[in-house]
Short mmCIF file of C-alpha atoms in Angstrom, two decimals:
data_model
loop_
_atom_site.label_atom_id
_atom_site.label_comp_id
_atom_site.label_asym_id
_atom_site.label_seq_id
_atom_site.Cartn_x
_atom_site.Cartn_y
_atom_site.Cartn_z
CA UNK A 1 53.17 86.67 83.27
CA UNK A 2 55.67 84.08 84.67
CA UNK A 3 54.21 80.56 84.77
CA UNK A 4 57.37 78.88 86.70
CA UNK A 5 58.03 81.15 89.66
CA UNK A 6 61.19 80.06 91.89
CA UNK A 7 61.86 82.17 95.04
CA UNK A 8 64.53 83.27 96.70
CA UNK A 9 66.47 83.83 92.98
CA UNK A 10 70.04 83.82 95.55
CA UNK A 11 70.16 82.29 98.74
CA UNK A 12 72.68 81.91 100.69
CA UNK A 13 72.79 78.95 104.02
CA UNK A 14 75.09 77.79 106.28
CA UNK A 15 77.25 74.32 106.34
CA UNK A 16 74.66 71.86 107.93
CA UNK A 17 71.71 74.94 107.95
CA UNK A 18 68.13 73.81 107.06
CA UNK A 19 67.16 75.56 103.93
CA UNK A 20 63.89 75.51 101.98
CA UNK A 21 63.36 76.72 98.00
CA UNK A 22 59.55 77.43 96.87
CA UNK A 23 58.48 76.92 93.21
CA UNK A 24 55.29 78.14 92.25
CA UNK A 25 53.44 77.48 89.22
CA UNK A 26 50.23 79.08 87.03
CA UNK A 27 50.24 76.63 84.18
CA UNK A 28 47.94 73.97 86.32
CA UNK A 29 50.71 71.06 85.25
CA UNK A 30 50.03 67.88 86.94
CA UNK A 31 53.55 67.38 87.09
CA UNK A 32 56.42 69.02 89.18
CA UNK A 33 60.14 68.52 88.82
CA UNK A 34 63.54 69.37 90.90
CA UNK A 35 66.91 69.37 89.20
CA UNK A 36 70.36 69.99 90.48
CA UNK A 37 72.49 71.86 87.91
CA UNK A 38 76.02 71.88 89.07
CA UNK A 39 78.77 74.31 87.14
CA UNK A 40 79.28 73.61 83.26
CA UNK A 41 77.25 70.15 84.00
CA UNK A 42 73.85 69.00 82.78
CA UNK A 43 70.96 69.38 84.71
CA UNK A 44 70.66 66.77 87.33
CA UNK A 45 66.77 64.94 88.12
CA UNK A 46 66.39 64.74 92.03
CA UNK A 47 62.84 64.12 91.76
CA UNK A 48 59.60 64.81 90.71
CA UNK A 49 55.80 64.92 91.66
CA UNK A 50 52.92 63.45 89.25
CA UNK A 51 49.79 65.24 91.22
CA UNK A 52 50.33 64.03 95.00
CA UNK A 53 52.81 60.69 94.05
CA UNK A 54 56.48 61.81 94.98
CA UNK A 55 58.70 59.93 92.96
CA UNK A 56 62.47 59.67 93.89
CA UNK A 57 65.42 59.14 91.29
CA UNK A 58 67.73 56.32 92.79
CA UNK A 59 70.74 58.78 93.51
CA UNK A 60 69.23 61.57 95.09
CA UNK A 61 71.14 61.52 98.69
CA UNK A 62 68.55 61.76 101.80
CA UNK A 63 69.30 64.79 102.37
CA UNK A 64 67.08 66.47 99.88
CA UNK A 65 63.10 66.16 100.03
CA UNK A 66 60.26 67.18 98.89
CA UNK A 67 56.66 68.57 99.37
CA UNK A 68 54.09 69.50 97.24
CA UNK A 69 50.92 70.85 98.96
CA UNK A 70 48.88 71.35 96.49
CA UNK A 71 48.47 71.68 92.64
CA UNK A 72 50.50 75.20 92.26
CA UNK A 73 53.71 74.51 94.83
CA UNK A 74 56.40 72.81 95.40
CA UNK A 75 59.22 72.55 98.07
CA UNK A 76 62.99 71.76 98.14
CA UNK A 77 63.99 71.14 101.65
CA UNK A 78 67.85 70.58 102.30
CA UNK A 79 67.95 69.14 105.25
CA UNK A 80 72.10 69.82 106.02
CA UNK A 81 73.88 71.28 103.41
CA UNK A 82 77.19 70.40 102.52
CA UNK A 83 79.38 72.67 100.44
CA UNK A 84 78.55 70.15 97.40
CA UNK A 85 75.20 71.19 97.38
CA UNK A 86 76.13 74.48 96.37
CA UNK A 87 74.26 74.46 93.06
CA UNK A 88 71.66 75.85 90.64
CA UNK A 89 68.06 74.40 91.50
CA UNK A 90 65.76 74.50 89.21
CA UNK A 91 62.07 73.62 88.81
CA UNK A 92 59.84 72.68 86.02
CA UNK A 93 56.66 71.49 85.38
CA UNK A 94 55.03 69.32 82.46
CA UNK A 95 51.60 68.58 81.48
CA UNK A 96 50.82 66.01 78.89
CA UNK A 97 50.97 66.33 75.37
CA UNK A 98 51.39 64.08 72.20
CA UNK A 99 52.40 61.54 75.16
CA UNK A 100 55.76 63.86 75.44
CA UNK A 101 55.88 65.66 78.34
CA UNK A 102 57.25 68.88 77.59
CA UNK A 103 58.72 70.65 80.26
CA UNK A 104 58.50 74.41 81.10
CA UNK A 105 61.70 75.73 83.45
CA UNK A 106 61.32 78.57 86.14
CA UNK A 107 64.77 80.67 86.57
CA UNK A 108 66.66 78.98 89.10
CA UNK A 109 67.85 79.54 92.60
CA UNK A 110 71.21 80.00 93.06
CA UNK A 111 71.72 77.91 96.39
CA UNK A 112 75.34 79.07 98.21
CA UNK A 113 76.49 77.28 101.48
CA UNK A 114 79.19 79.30 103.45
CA UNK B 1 70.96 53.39 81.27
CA UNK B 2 69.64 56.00 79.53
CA UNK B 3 72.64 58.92 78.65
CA UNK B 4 73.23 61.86 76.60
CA UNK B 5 75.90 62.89 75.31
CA UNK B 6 77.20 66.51 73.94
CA UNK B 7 80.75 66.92 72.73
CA UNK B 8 81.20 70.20 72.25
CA UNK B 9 81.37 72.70 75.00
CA UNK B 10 81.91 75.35 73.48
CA UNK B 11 81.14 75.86 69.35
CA UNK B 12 81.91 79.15 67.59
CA UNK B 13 80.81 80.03 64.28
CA UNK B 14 80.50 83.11 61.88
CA UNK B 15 76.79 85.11 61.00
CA UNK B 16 75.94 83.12 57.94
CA UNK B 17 77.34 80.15 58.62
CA UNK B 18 76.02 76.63 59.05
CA UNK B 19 76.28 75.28 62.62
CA UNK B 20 75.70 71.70 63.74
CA UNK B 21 75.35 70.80 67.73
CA UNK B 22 75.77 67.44 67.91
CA UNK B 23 74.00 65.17 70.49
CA UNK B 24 74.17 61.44 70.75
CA UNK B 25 72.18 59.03 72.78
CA UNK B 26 71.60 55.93 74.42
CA UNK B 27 68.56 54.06 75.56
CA UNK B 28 67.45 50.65 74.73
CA UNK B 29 63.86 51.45 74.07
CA UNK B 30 62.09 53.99 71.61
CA UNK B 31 63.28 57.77 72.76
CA UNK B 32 61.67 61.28 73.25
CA UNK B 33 64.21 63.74 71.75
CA UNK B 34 64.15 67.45 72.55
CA UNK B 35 66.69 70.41 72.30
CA UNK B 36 66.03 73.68 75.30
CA UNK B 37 68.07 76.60 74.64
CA UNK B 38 68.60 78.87 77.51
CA UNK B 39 69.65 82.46 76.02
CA UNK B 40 71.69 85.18 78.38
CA UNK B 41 69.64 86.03 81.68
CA UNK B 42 66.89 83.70 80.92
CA UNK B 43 65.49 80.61 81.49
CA UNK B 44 65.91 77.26 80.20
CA UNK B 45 63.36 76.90 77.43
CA UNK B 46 61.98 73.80 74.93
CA UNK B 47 63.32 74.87 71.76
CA UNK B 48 61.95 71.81 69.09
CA UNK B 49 61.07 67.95 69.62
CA UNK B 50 62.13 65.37 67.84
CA UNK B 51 58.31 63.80 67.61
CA UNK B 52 57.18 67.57 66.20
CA UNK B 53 59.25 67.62 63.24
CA UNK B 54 59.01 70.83 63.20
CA UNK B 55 61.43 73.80 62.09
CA UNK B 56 62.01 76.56 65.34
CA UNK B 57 63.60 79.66 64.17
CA UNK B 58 65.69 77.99 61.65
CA UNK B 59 66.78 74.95 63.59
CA UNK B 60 65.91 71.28 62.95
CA UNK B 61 66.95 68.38 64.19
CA UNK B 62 66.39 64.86 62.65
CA UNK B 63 66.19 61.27 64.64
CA UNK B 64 68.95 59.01 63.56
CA UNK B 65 68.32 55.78 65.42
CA UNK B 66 70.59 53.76 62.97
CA UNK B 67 73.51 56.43 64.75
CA UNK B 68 71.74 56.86 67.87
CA UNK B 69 71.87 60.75 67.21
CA UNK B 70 69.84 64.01 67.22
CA UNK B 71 71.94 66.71 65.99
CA UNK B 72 70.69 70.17 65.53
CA UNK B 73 70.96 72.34 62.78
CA UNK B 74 70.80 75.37 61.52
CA UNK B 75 71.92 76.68 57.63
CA UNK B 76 72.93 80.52 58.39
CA UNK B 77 73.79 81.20 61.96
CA UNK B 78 72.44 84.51 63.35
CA UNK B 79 73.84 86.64 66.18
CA UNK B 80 70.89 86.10 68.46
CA UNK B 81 71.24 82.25 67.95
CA UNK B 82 74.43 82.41 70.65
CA UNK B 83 73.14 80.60 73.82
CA UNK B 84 73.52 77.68 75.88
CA UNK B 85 72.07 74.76 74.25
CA UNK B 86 70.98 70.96 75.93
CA UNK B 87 69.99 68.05 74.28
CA UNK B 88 67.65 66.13 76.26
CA UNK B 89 66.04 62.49 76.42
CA UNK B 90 62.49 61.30 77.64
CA UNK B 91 61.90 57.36 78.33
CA UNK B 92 58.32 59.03 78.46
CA UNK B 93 58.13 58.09 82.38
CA UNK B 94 58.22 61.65 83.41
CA UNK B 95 61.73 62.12 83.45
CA UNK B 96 64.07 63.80 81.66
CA UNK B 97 68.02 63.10 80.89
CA UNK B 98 69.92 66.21 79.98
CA UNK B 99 73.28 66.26 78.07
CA UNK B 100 75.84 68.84 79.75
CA UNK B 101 75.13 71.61 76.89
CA UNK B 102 76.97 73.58 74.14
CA UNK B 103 77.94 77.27 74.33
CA UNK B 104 76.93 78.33 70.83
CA UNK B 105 78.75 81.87 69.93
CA UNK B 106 77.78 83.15 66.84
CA UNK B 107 79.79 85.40 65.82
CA UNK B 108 79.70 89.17 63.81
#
């Protein structure tokens, strides 16, 4: 009973490919979440969704966006990948509670550019 | 700007044995303090908040704003405890700042 589903687990694009990771969620959280986790570094916010407002952190490059149909999914579209995008992506959703919003973490893609 | 800080990669301990992860912070305003664990194979995963004060399998982890810290604890270190662990800070604007983790081994 996964509530944070993240497919493909592994992908694998080319230099300067188009690539898309899905995020699916069962929890009904009003907010979505995208982080970059590089190798032995902390999990990096690229942005996140509360219900249909996107909401950009101030160093995510261009090159990354975001769409979020409806309540359930999510969408990570790398527009050109570089080699430095080669990362962990992972996505997590939050609904609130006690005014902290706790955040529940799907397993990751594992993004490779050759 | 909000930061977190973790300086320990890597800790190792003995079963039995008290273990401290240390985390320190810094943010101007009032925090939201949390520690995820992520064990082998599976995903990252809220393990206590600061606002909770609550005790999760063994661990707890106090609010020192004098220090600007939010170390966790435990008093007798279990096998199963070893796992990546990440301190992370709220502004309570629907983000989240994550320190870069400790590798907690516990071992036999």
């Amino acid at each position: 009973d996964a509530m944070v589903i993240q497919n493909p687990r592994y992908q694998v694009t080319q230099f300067g490919k188009p690539v898309t990771l899905s995020c699916s969620q069962t929890l009904n959280h009003n907010v979505m979440y995208w982080y970059q986790q590089k190798s032995s570094q902390a999990p990096k916010l690229l942005f996140h969704y509360y219900d249909k407002d996107f909401n950009n952190e101030a160093d995510t490059p261009d090159n990354f966006q975001s769409r979020r149909p409806n309540t359930s999914f999510c969408f990570l579209d790398i527009r050109s990948p570089g080699l430095g995008d080669a990362a962990m992506y992972l996505c997590a959703t939050s609904a609130r509670r006690d005014r902290i919003y706790e955040q529940y973490f799907g397993p990751g893609t594992r993004l490779t550019v050759t | 700007a909000q930061r977190v800080t973790q300086p320990e990669k890597l800790l190792s301990v003995f079963k039995g044995a008290p273990v401290e992860l240390k985390c320190n912070y810094s943010y101007s305003g009032s925090p939201e303090l949390f520690w995820y664990v992520q064990y082998s194979r599976q995903r990252l995963q809220l393990l206590l908040r600061h606002i909770s004060r609550e005790s999760i399998k063994g661990f707890t982890a106090d609010l020192n704003k004098g220090e600007t810290s939010f170390h966790l604890k435990k008093p007798f270190a279990q096998e199963e405890d070893s796992a990546m662990y990440y301190c992370a800070l709220s502004t309570g604007d629907n983000d989240m700042r994550f320190g870069a983790g400790t590798r907690l081994t516990v071992k036999p």
